Amino acid sequence: MRIFFLGTGAAEGFPAVFSRTPINLEALRRGGKNLRLRSGILLDEVVRVDLCPDALAQVHKYPHLDLAAIEHLLFTHSHDDHFAVRELQYLSRNFAPDRELPLDIWGSHQVLVKLCGETPHFFEEPPLRYRALEPFREIAVGHLWVTPLVANHKVDELCFNFLFRDGDTRLLYASDTGWYSAETWDFLADISLNAVIVECGKGISTNGYTGHLTLEECIAFKEKLALKPGAPVYLTHLCHTGLLLHEELEEHCAPHGISVAYDGLEFVL
């Protein structure tokens, strides 16, 4: 399983699109790993998780990837930084005359209903196939097996994290999760994981929002999982309000065996 980080930033990006606080200005000055597009990953070059408003920027940023060739698109939830669905109209024959295969769209029933509510605004109907996902039910998505896990992120919508399986290899992708309910923790209790990607949207900030994790919660999150020896744990969905630049977050994470993802990072399981 090959995992590529298309973006590792939170909703407003990092540095943020309209904020010029000192940490944003310093991230812009340092550049490199501190420049983060909105979050999403690509698996084995054909399965994508979430479609962000930076989708075109990612095509330009990673010319070695054929991002037009994706076959499956999974949505975690319908927040705008993950659900830029009007970009899907550019799959239509008028904009992509060379595309032959339809794109399979996977998500909760609520997400698919919201997507169908947007398609009347499309310039032209694109070739899409809708696939509903159910919590804790494993299903084949192309060559991978995927189990949607219930996240604690949006009170008015069923939000998913995803457990990916290829043979005996398992990856947990936990973006926009919050702390899991007992139901999700119980499901994961006996599952050995080869790698984990978890959001750290709150960093070291202490606001009361429970839909994202702090760094302290990410450390506890890792300790609660059944990880195989040497299994990497990466942080993603990082925000300027988390108060740490990339290098600073690395220093905080290193003693806990946690790595900090960055845009363009790739690893193989």
PDB file of C-alpha atoms in Angstrom:
ATOM      1  CA  MET A   1       0.000   0.000   0.000  1.00  0.00           C
ATOM      2  CA  ARG A   2       1.465   3.337  -1.087  1.00  0.00           C
ATOM      3  CA  ILE A   3       0.250   6.442   0.757  1.00  0.00           C
ATOM      4  CA  PHE A   4       0.821   9.969  -0.525  1.00  0.00           C
ATOM      5  CA  PHE A   5      -0.089  13.120   1.409  1.00  0.00           C
ATOM      6  CA  LEU A   6      -1.742  15.520  -1.026  1.00  0.00           C
ATOM      7  CA  GLY A   7      -2.175  18.069   1.749  1.00  0.00           C
ATOM      8  CA  THR A   8      -1.746  18.238   5.512  1.00  0.00           C
ATOM      9  CA  GLY A   9      -3.370  21.539   6.460  1.00  0.00           C
ATOM     10  CA  ALA A  10      -6.617  22.441   8.168  1.00  0.00           C
ATOM     11  CA  ALA A  11      -9.607  24.224   6.640  1.00  0.00           C
ATOM     12  CA  GLU A  12      -7.942  27.597   6.089  1.00  0.00           C
ATOM     13  CA  GLY A  13      -4.571  26.167   5.056  1.00  0.00           C
ATOM     14  CA  PHE A  14      -1.242  26.889   6.729  1.00  0.00           C
ATOM     15  CA  PRO A  15      -0.304  29.707   6.500  1.00  0.00           C
ATOM     16  CA  ALA A  16      -3.967  30.649   6.547  1.00  0.00           C
ATOM     17  CA  VAL A  17      -5.604  32.252   3.560  1.00  0.00           C
ATOM     18  CA  PHE A  18      -6.739  35.429   5.384  1.00  0.00           C
ATOM     19  CA  SER A  19      -4.705  35.499   8.610  1.00  0.00           C
ATOM     20  CA  ARG A  20      -1.349  37.205   9.057  1.00  0.00           C
ATOM     21  CA  THR A  21      -0.632  36.421  12.676  1.00  0.00           C
ATOM     22  CA  PRO A  22       3.053  35.976  13.606  1.00  0.00           C
ATOM     23  CA  ILE A  23       2.944  32.178  13.181  1.00  0.00           C
ATOM     24  CA  ASN A  24       1.443  32.520   9.697  1.00  0.00           C
ATOM     25  CA  LEU A  25       4.057  35.040   8.659  1.00  0.00           C
ATOM     26  CA  GLU A  26       6.854  32.869  10.035  1.00  0.00           C
ATOM     27  CA  ALA A  27       5.488  29.797   8.229  1.00  0.00           C
ATOM     28  CA  LEU A  28       5.446  31.805   5.021  1.00  0.00           C
ATOM     29  CA  ARG A  29       9.014  32.988   5.629  1.00  0.00           C
ATOM     30  CA  ARG A  30      10.333  29.481   6.378  1.00  0.00           C
ATOM     31  CA  GLY A  31       8.381  27.787   3.604  1.00  0.00           C
ATOM     32  CA  GLY A  32       9.117  24.116   2.908  1.00  0.00           C
ATOM     33  CA  LYS A  33       7.232  21.745   5.198  1.00  0.00           C
ATOM     34  CA  ASN A  34       5.437  24.657   6.855  1.00  0.00           C
ATOM     35  CA  LEU A  35       3.384  25.308   3.704  1.00  0.00           C
ATOM     36  CA  ARG A  36       0.299  23.117   3.875  1.00  0.00           C
ATOM     37  CA  LEU A  37      -2.565  22.703   1.429  1.00  0.00           C
ATOM     38  CA  ARG A  38      -5.876  21.338   2.706  1.00  0.00           C
ATOM     39  CA  SER A  39      -5.764  17.711   3.852  1.00  0.00           C
ATOM     40  CA  GLY A  40      -6.206  14.529   1.847  1.00  0.00           C
ATOM     41  CA  ILE A  41      -4.349  11.382   0.844  1.00  0.00           C
ATOM     42  CA  LEU A  42      -3.922   9.219  -2.235  1.00  0.00           C
ATOM     43  CA  LEU A  43      -3.594   5.451  -1.957  1.00  0.00           C
ATOM     44  CA  ASP A  44      -1.920   3.412  -4.684  1.00  0.00           C
ATOM     45  CA  GLU A  45      -2.567   6.306  -7.088  1.00  0.00           C
ATOM     46  CA  VAL A  46      -6.224   5.346  -7.675  1.00  0.00           C
ATOM     47  CA  VAL A  47      -8.044   5.806  -4.341  1.00  0.00           C
ATOM     48  CA  ARG A  48      -8.394   9.329  -2.998  1.00  0.00           C
ATOM     49  CA  VAL A  49      -9.730  10.421   0.391  1.00  0.00           C
ATOM     50  CA  ASP A  50     -11.548  13.777   0.300  1.00  0.00           C
ATOM     51  CA  LEU A  51     -11.586  16.459  -2.363  1.00  0.00           C
ATOM     52  CA  CYS A  52     -10.398  19.820  -1.085  1.00  0.00           C
ATOM     53  CA  PRO A  53     -10.570  23.327  -2.605  1.00  0.00           C
ATOM     54  CA  ASP A  54      -6.867  22.927  -3.455  1.00  0.00           C
ATOM     55  CA  ALA A  55      -7.474  20.015  -5.830  1.00  0.00           C
ATOM     56  CA  LEU A  56      -6.202  21.894  -8.884  1.00  0.00           C
ATOM     57  CA  ALA A  57      -3.213  23.259  -6.948  1.00  0.00           C
ATOM     58  CA  GLN A  58      -2.335  19.654  -6.060  1.00  0.00           C
ATOM     59  CA  VAL A  59      -2.422  18.668  -9.729  1.00  0.00           C
ATOM     60  CA  HIS A  60       0.073  21.444 -10.424  1.00  0.00           C
ATOM     61  CA  LYS A  61       2.216  20.723  -7.361  1.00  0.00           C
ATOM     62  CA  TYR A  62       2.646  16.999  -8.026  1.00  0.00           C
ATOM     63  CA  PRO A  63       3.145  16.603 -11.785  1.00  0.00           C
ATOM     64  CA  HIS A  64       4.592  13.120 -11.287  1.00  0.00           C
ATOM     65  CA  LEU A  65       1.153  11.938 -10.101  1.00  0.00           C
ATOM     66  CA  ASP A  66      -1.716  11.369 -12.498  1.00  0.00           C
ATOM     67  CA  LEU A  67      -4.410  12.763 -10.229  1.00  0.00           C
ATOM     68  CA  ALA A  68      -6.876  12.669 -13.112  1.00  0.00           C
ATOM     69  CA  ALA A  69      -6.688   8.877 -13.079  1.00  0.00           C
ATOM     70  CA  ILE A  70      -8.339   8.275  -9.713  1.00  0.00           C
ATOM     71  CA  GLU A  71     -11.017   5.597  -9.751  1.00  0.00           C
ATOM     72  CA  HIS A  72     -12.463   5.978  -6.255  1.00  0.00           C
ATOM     73  CA  LEU A  73     -13.132   9.029  -4.089  1.00  0.00           C
ATOM     74  CA  LEU A  74     -14.070   8.554  -0.437  1.00  0.00           C
ATOM     75  CA  PHE A  75     -15.515  11.379   1.632  1.00  0.00           C
ATOM     76  CA  THR A  76     -15.006  11.569   5.380  1.00  0.00           C
ATOM     77  CA  HIS A  77     -17.666  14.279   5.850  1.00  0.00           C
ATOM     78  CA  SER A  78     -19.125  17.379   4.226  1.00  0.00           C
ATOM     79  CA  HIS A  79     -17.098  20.273   5.629  1.00  0.00           C
ATOM     80  CA  ASP A  80     -15.939  22.498   2.788  1.00  0.00           C
ATOM     81  CA  ASP A  81     -12.222  21.742   3.152  1.00  0.00           C
ATOM     82  CA  HIS A  82     -12.967  18.052   2.467  1.00  0.00           C
ATOM     83  CA  PHE A  83     -16.038  18.316   0.273  1.00  0.00           C
ATOM     84  CA  ALA A  84     -15.331  20.701  -2.627  1.00  0.00           C
ATOM     85  CA  VAL A  85     -17.810  18.763  -4.717  1.00  0.00           C
ATOM     86  CA  ARG A  86     -18.446  21.394  -7.374  1.00  0.00           C
ATOM     87  CA  GLU A  87     -14.984  20.534  -8.681  1.00  0.00           C
ATOM     88  CA  LEU A  88     -16.510  17.223  -9.803  1.00  0.00           C
ATOM     89  CA  GLN A  89     -18.358  18.937 -12.645  1.00  0.00           C
ATOM     90  CA  TYR A  90     -15.009  19.166 -14.435  1.00  0.00           C
ATOM     91  CA  LEU A  91     -15.112  15.396 -14.914  1.00  0.00           C
ATOM     92  CA  SER A  92     -17.801  15.893 -17.547  1.00  0.00           C
ATOM     93  CA  ARG A  93     -17.229  15.258 -21.244  1.00  0.00           C
ATOM     94  CA  ASN A  94     -16.913  18.966 -21.975  1.00  0.00           C
ATOM     95  CA  PHE A  95     -13.971  19.383 -19.569  1.00  0.00           C
ATOM     96  CA  ALA A  96     -12.423  15.891 -19.596  1.00  0.00           C
ATOM     97  CA  PRO A  97     -13.115  14.424 -23.060  1.00  0.00           C
ATOM     98  CA  ASP A  98     -10.377  11.815 -22.582  1.00  0.00           C
ATOM     99  CA  ARG A  99     -11.838  10.241 -19.448  1.00  0.00           C
ATOM    100  CA  GLU A 100     -13.600   6.957 -20.152  1.00  0.00           C
ATOM    101  CA  LEU A 101     -14.319   5.446 -16.736  1.00  0.00           C
ATOM    102  CA  PRO A 102     -16.857   6.830 -14.243  1.00  0.00           C
ATOM    103  CA  LEU A 103     -15.645   7.898 -10.817  1.00  0.00           C
ATOM    104  CA  ASP A 104     -16.996   5.915  -7.875  1.00  0.00           C
ATOM    105  CA  ILE A 105     -18.003   8.227  -5.019  1.00  0.00           C
ATOM    106  CA  TRP A 106     -18.118   6.694  -1.544  1.00  0.00           C
ATOM    107  CA  GLY A 107     -19.617   8.281   1.558  1.00  0.00           C
ATOM    108  CA  SER A 108     -22.356   8.202   4.137  1.00  0.00           C
ATOM    109  CA  HIS A 109     -25.969   8.495   3.006  1.00  0.00           C
ATOM    110  CA  GLN A 110     -25.996  12.097   4.273  1.00  0.00           C
ATOM    111  CA  VAL A 111     -22.901  12.998   2.265  1.00  0.00           C
ATOM    112  CA  LEU A 112     -24.296  11.463  -0.928  1.00  0.00           C
ATOM    113  CA  VAL A 113     -27.595  13.327  -0.489  1.00  0.00           C
ATOM    114  CA  LYS A 114     -25.665  16.589  -0.124  1.00  0.00           C
ATOM    115  CA  LEU A 115     -23.652  15.802  -3.230  1.00  0.00           C
ATOM    116  CA  CYS A 116     -26.808  15.091  -5.213  1.00  0.00           C
ATOM    117  CA  GLY A 117     -28.120  18.459  -4.037  1.00  0.00           C
ATOM    118  CA  GLU A 118     -25.135  20.163  -5.668  1.00  0.00           C
ATOM    119  CA  THR A 119     -25.216  18.403  -9.051  1.00  0.00           C
ATOM    120  CA  PRO A 120     -28.105  20.528 -10.424  1.00  0.00           C
ATOM    121  CA  HIS A 121     -25.689  23.464 -10.303  1.00  0.00           C
ATOM    122  CA  PHE A 122     -23.105  21.652 -12.429  1.00  0.00           C
ATOM    123  CA  PHE A 123     -22.364  22.942 -15.908  1.00  0.00           C
ATOM    124  CA  GLU A 124     -22.784  19.433 -17.261  1.00  0.00           C
ATOM    125  CA  GLU A 125     -23.475  16.037 -15.703  1.00  0.00           C
ATOM    126  CA  PRO A 126     -20.235  14.142 -14.939  1.00  0.00           C
ATOM    127  CA  PRO A 127     -19.857  10.341 -14.962  1.00  0.00           C
ATOM    128  CA  LEU A 128     -20.289   9.555 -11.265  1.00  0.00           C
ATOM    129  CA  ARG A 129     -21.430   6.406  -9.458  1.00  0.00           C
ATOM    130  CA  TYR A 130     -22.631   6.735  -5.881  1.00  0.00           C
ATOM    131  CA  ARG A 131     -21.714   4.114  -3.274  1.00  0.00           C
ATOM    132  CA  ALA A 132     -23.166   4.370   0.235  1.00  0.00           C
ATOM    133  CA  LEU A 133     -21.019   3.334   3.183  1.00  0.00           C
ATOM    134  CA  GLU A 134     -22.238   1.925   6.489  1.00  0.00           C
ATOM    135  CA  PRO A 135     -20.404   2.209   9.826  1.00  0.00           C
ATOM    136  CA  PHE A 136     -18.155  -0.721  10.732  1.00  0.00           C
ATOM    137  CA  ARG A 137     -19.056  -2.670   7.594  1.00  0.00           C
ATOM    138  CA  GLU A 138     -16.033  -3.619   5.485  1.00  0.00           C
ATOM    139  CA  ILE A 139     -16.475  -3.205   1.744  1.00  0.00           C
ATOM    140  CA  ALA A 140     -14.254  -3.596  -1.325  1.00  0.00           C
ATOM    141  CA  VAL A 141     -13.157  -0.286  -2.836  1.00  0.00           C
ATOM    142  CA  GLY A 142     -11.210  -1.294  -5.911  1.00  0.00           C
ATOM    143  CA  HIS A 143      -8.309  -3.468  -4.778  1.00  0.00           C
ATOM    144  CA  LEU A 144      -8.558  -2.305  -1.153  1.00  0.00           C
ATOM    145  CA  TRP A 145     -10.922  -3.227   1.648  1.00  0.00           C
ATOM    146  CA  VAL A 146     -12.326  -0.291   3.599  1.00  0.00           C
ATOM    147  CA  THR A 147     -14.145  -0.139   6.925  1.00  0.00           C
ATOM    148  CA  PRO A 148     -15.795   3.191   7.809  1.00  0.00           C
ATOM    149  CA  LEU A 149     -15.353   4.061  11.488  1.00  0.00           C
ATOM    150  CA  VAL A 150     -17.542   6.546  13.317  1.00  0.00           C
ATOM    151  CA  ALA A 151     -15.690   9.763  14.155  1.00  0.00           C
ATOM    152  CA  ASN A 152     -16.690  12.429  16.666  1.00  0.00           C
ATOM    153  CA  HIS A 153     -16.477  15.561  14.559  1.00  0.00           C
ATOM    154  CA  LYS A 154     -19.783  16.998  13.340  1.00  0.00           C
ATOM    155  CA  VAL A 155     -22.822  16.798  15.604  1.00  0.00           C
ATOM    156  CA  ASP A 156     -25.387  16.916  12.802  1.00  0.00           C
ATOM    157  CA  GLU A 157     -23.746  14.389  10.483  1.00  0.00           C
ATOM    158  CA  LEU A 158     -22.306  10.890  10.547  1.00  0.00           C
ATOM    159  CA  CYS A 159     -18.561  11.442   9.993  1.00  0.00           C
ATOM    160  CA  PHE A 160     -16.147   8.706   8.998  1.00  0.00           C
ATOM    161  CA  ASN A 161     -12.559   7.736   9.550  1.00  0.00           C
ATOM    162  CA  PHE A 162     -11.345   4.839   7.417  1.00  0.00           C
ATOM    163  CA  LEU A 163      -9.596   1.570   8.138  1.00  0.00           C
ATOM    164  CA  PHE A 164      -7.860   0.434   4.939  1.00  0.00           C
ATOM    165  CA  ARG A 165      -6.808  -3.173   4.457  1.00  0.00           C
ATOM    166  CA  ASP A 166      -4.689  -4.790   1.758  1.00  0.00           C
ATOM    167  CA  GLY A 167      -4.250  -8.439   2.721  1.00  0.00           C
ATOM    168  CA  ASP A 168      -2.960  -8.369   6.287  1.00  0.00           C
ATOM    169  CA  THR A 169      -1.752  -4.764   6.045  1.00  0.00           C
ATOM    170  CA  ARG A 170      -3.935  -2.203   7.810  1.00  0.00           C
ATOM    171  CA  LEU A 171      -3.841   1.607   7.813  1.00  0.00           C
ATOM    172  CA  LEU A 172      -6.029   3.799  10.018  1.00  0.00           C
ATOM    173  CA  TYR A 173      -6.802   7.215   8.528  1.00  0.00           C
ATOM    174  CA  ALA A 174      -8.279   9.401  11.269  1.00  0.00           C
ATOM    175  CA  SER A 175      -8.722  12.904   9.926  1.00  0.00           C
ATOM    176  CA  ASP A 176     -11.265  15.231  11.564  1.00  0.00           C
ATOM    177  CA  THR A 177     -12.038  12.739  14.237  1.00  0.00           C
ATOM    178  CA  GLY A 178     -12.220  14.060  17.763  1.00  0.00           C
ATOM    179  CA  TRP A 179     -11.949  11.469  20.537  1.00  0.00           C
ATOM    180  CA  TYR A 180     -13.680   8.218  19.590  1.00  0.00           C
ATOM    181  CA  SER A 181     -16.818   6.924  21.223  1.00  0.00           C
ATOM    182  CA  ALA A 182     -16.701   3.610  23.093  1.00  0.00           C
ATOM    183  CA  GLU A 183     -18.222   1.907  20.045  1.00  0.00           C
ATOM    184  CA  THR A 184     -15.297   2.842  17.798  1.00  0.00           C
ATOM    185  CA  TRP A 185     -12.668   2.108  20.424  1.00  0.00           C
ATOM    186  CA  ASP A 186     -14.208  -1.310  21.035  1.00  0.00           C
ATOM    187  CA  PHE A 187     -14.131  -2.075  17.314  1.00  0.00           C
ATOM    188  CA  LEU A 188     -10.431  -1.205  17.093  1.00  0.00           C
ATOM    189  CA  ALA A 189      -9.428  -2.969  20.306  1.00  0.00           C
ATOM    190  CA  ASP A 190      -8.191  -6.197  18.713  1.00  0.00           C
ATOM    191  CA  ILE A 191      -7.089  -4.848  15.321  1.00  0.00           C
ATOM    192  CA  SER A 192      -3.332  -4.692  14.752  1.00  0.00           C
ATOM    193  CA  LEU A 193      -2.373  -1.636  12.732  1.00  0.00           C
ATOM    194  CA  ASN A 194       0.612  -1.239  10.410  1.00  0.00           C
ATOM    195  CA  ALA A 195       0.329   2.559  10.340  1.00  0.00           C
ATOM    196  CA  VAL A 196      -1.828   5.407  11.621  1.00  0.00           C
ATOM    197  CA  ILE A 197      -2.531   8.868  10.254  1.00  0.00           C
ATOM    198  CA  VAL A 198      -4.316  11.067  12.788  1.00  0.00           C
ATOM    199  CA  GLU A 199      -5.309  14.701  12.786  1.00  0.00           C
ATOM    200  CA  CYS A 200      -3.885  17.169  15.294  1.00  0.00           C
ATOM    201  CA  GLY A 201      -6.086  20.121  14.493  1.00  0.00           C
ATOM    202  CA  LYS A 202      -5.786  21.782  17.904  1.00  0.00           C
ATOM    203  CA  GLY A 203      -2.041  21.380  18.503  1.00  0.00           C
ATOM    204  CA  ILE A 204      -1.203  22.839  21.904  1.00  0.00           C
ATOM    205  CA  SER A 205      -4.168  25.226  21.983  1.00  0.00           C
ATOM    206  CA  THR A 206      -6.749  24.750  24.712  1.00  0.00           C
ATOM    207  CA  ASN A 207     -10.086  25.804  23.248  1.00  0.00           C
ATOM    208  CA  GLY A 208     -13.112  23.716  24.181  1.00  0.00           C
ATOM    209  CA  TYR A 209     -13.927  22.370  20.717  1.00  0.00           C
ATOM    210  CA  THR A 210     -14.109  18.564  20.775  1.00  0.00           C
ATOM    211  CA  GLY A 211     -14.228  17.872  17.033  1.00  0.00           C
ATOM    212  CA  HIS A 212     -10.428  17.925  16.704  1.00  0.00           C
ATOM    213  CA  LEU A 213      -7.576  16.513  18.765  1.00  0.00           C
ATOM    214  CA  THR A 214      -4.866  18.284  20.735  1.00  0.00           C
ATOM    215  CA  LEU A 215      -1.296  17.031  20.667  1.00  0.00           C
ATOM    216  CA  GLU A 216      -1.791  15.563  24.139  1.00  0.00           C
ATOM    217  CA  GLU A 217      -4.877  13.702  22.893  1.00  0.00           C
ATOM    218  CA  CYS A 218      -2.956  12.421  19.852  1.00  0.00           C
ATOM    219  CA  ILE A 219      -0.342  10.919  22.161  1.00  0.00           C
ATOM    220  CA  ALA A 220      -3.098   9.229  24.184  1.00  0.00           C
ATOM    221  CA  PHE A 221      -4.771   8.159  20.916  1.00  0.00           C
ATOM    222  CA  LYS A 222      -1.585   6.379  19.829  1.00  0.00           C
ATOM    223  CA  GLU A 223      -1.171   4.666  23.187  1.00  0.00           C
ATOM    224  CA  LYS A 224      -4.720   3.296  23.058  1.00  0.00           C
ATOM    225  CA  LEU A 225      -4.293   1.617  19.648  1.00  0.00           C
ATOM    226  CA  ALA A 226      -2.928  -1.859  18.935  1.00  0.00           C
ATOM    227  CA  LEU A 227       0.113  -0.985  16.835  1.00  0.00           C
ATOM    228  CA  LYS A 228       2.421  -3.529  15.278  1.00  0.00           C
ATOM    229  CA  PRO A 229       6.103  -3.130  16.198  1.00  0.00           C
ATOM    230  CA  GLY A 230       7.597  -0.212  14.296  1.00  0.00           C
ATOM    231  CA  ALA A 231       4.237   1.002  12.983  1.00  0.00           C
ATOM    232  CA  PRO A 232       4.566   4.687  12.041  1.00  0.00           C
ATOM    233  CA  VAL A 233       2.143   7.294  13.371  1.00  0.00           C
ATOM    234  CA  TYR A 234       1.801  10.531  11.399  1.00  0.00           C
ATOM    235  CA  LEU A 235       0.042  13.757  12.345  1.00  0.00           C
ATOM    236  CA  THR A 236      -1.923  15.658   9.714  1.00  0.00           C
ATOM    237  CA  HIS A 237      -4.654  18.328   9.382  1.00  0.00           C
ATOM    238  CA  LEU A 238      -2.455  20.891  11.139  1.00  0.00           C
ATOM    239  CA  CYS A 239      -3.564  24.424  11.847  1.00  0.00           C
ATOM    240  CA  HIS A 240      -1.903  27.751  12.651  1.00  0.00           C
ATOM    241  CA  THR A 241      -4.167  28.038  15.707  1.00  0.00           C
ATOM    242  CA  GLY A 242      -2.367  24.941  17.031  1.00  0.00           C
ATOM    243  CA  LEU A 243       0.495  27.372  17.738  1.00  0.00           C
ATOM    244  CA  LEU A 244       3.360  25.214  16.438  1.00  0.00           C
ATOM    245  CA  LEU A 245       5.421  25.337  13.255  1.00  0.00           C
ATOM    246  CA  HIS A 246       6.515  22.072  11.644  1.00  0.00           C
ATOM    247  CA  GLU A 247       9.925  21.938  13.301  1.00  0.00           C
ATOM    248  CA  GLU A 248       8.471  22.797  16.717  1.00  0.00           C
ATOM    249  CA  LEU A 249       5.812  20.124  16.416  1.00  0.00           C
ATOM    250  CA  GLU A 250       8.498  17.591  15.463  1.00  0.00           C
ATOM    251  CA  GLU A 251      10.366  18.393  18.681  1.00  0.00           C
ATOM    252  CA  HIS A 252       7.228  17.812  20.736  1.00  0.00           C
ATOM    253  CA  CYS A 253       6.402  14.554  18.945  1.00  0.00           C
ATOM    254  CA  ALA A 254       9.808  12.877  18.772  1.00  0.00           C
ATOM    255  CA  PRO A 255       9.873  11.622  22.392  1.00  0.00           C
ATOM    256  CA  HIS A 256       6.547   9.873  21.761  1.00  0.00           C
ATOM    257  CA  GLY A 257       7.531   8.122  18.543  1.00  0.00           C
ATOM    258  CA  ILE A 258       5.199  10.249  16.447  1.00  0.00           C
ATOM    259  CA  SER A 259       6.092  11.813  13.095  1.00  0.00           C
ATOM    260  CA  VAL A 260       4.714  14.988  11.536  1.00  0.00           C
ATOM    261  CA  ALA A 261       3.445  14.624   7.985  1.00  0.00           C
ATOM    262  CA  TYR A 262       3.960  17.292   5.344  1.00  0.00           C
ATOM    263  CA  ASP A 263       2.644  17.924   1.859  1.00  0.00           C
ATOM    264  CA  GLY A 264       4.195  15.514  -0.631  1.00  0.00           C
ATOM    265  CA  LEU A 265       5.308  12.945   1.946  1.00  0.00           C
ATOM    266  CA  GLU A 266       4.993   9.356   0.741  1.00  0.00           C
ATOM    267  CA  PHE A 267       5.428   6.065   2.554  1.00  0.00           C
ATOM    268  CA  VAL A 268       4.859   2.424   1.652  1.00  0.00           C
ATOM    269  CA  LEU A 269       3.423  -0.406   3.743  1.00  0.00           C
TER     270      LEU A 269
END
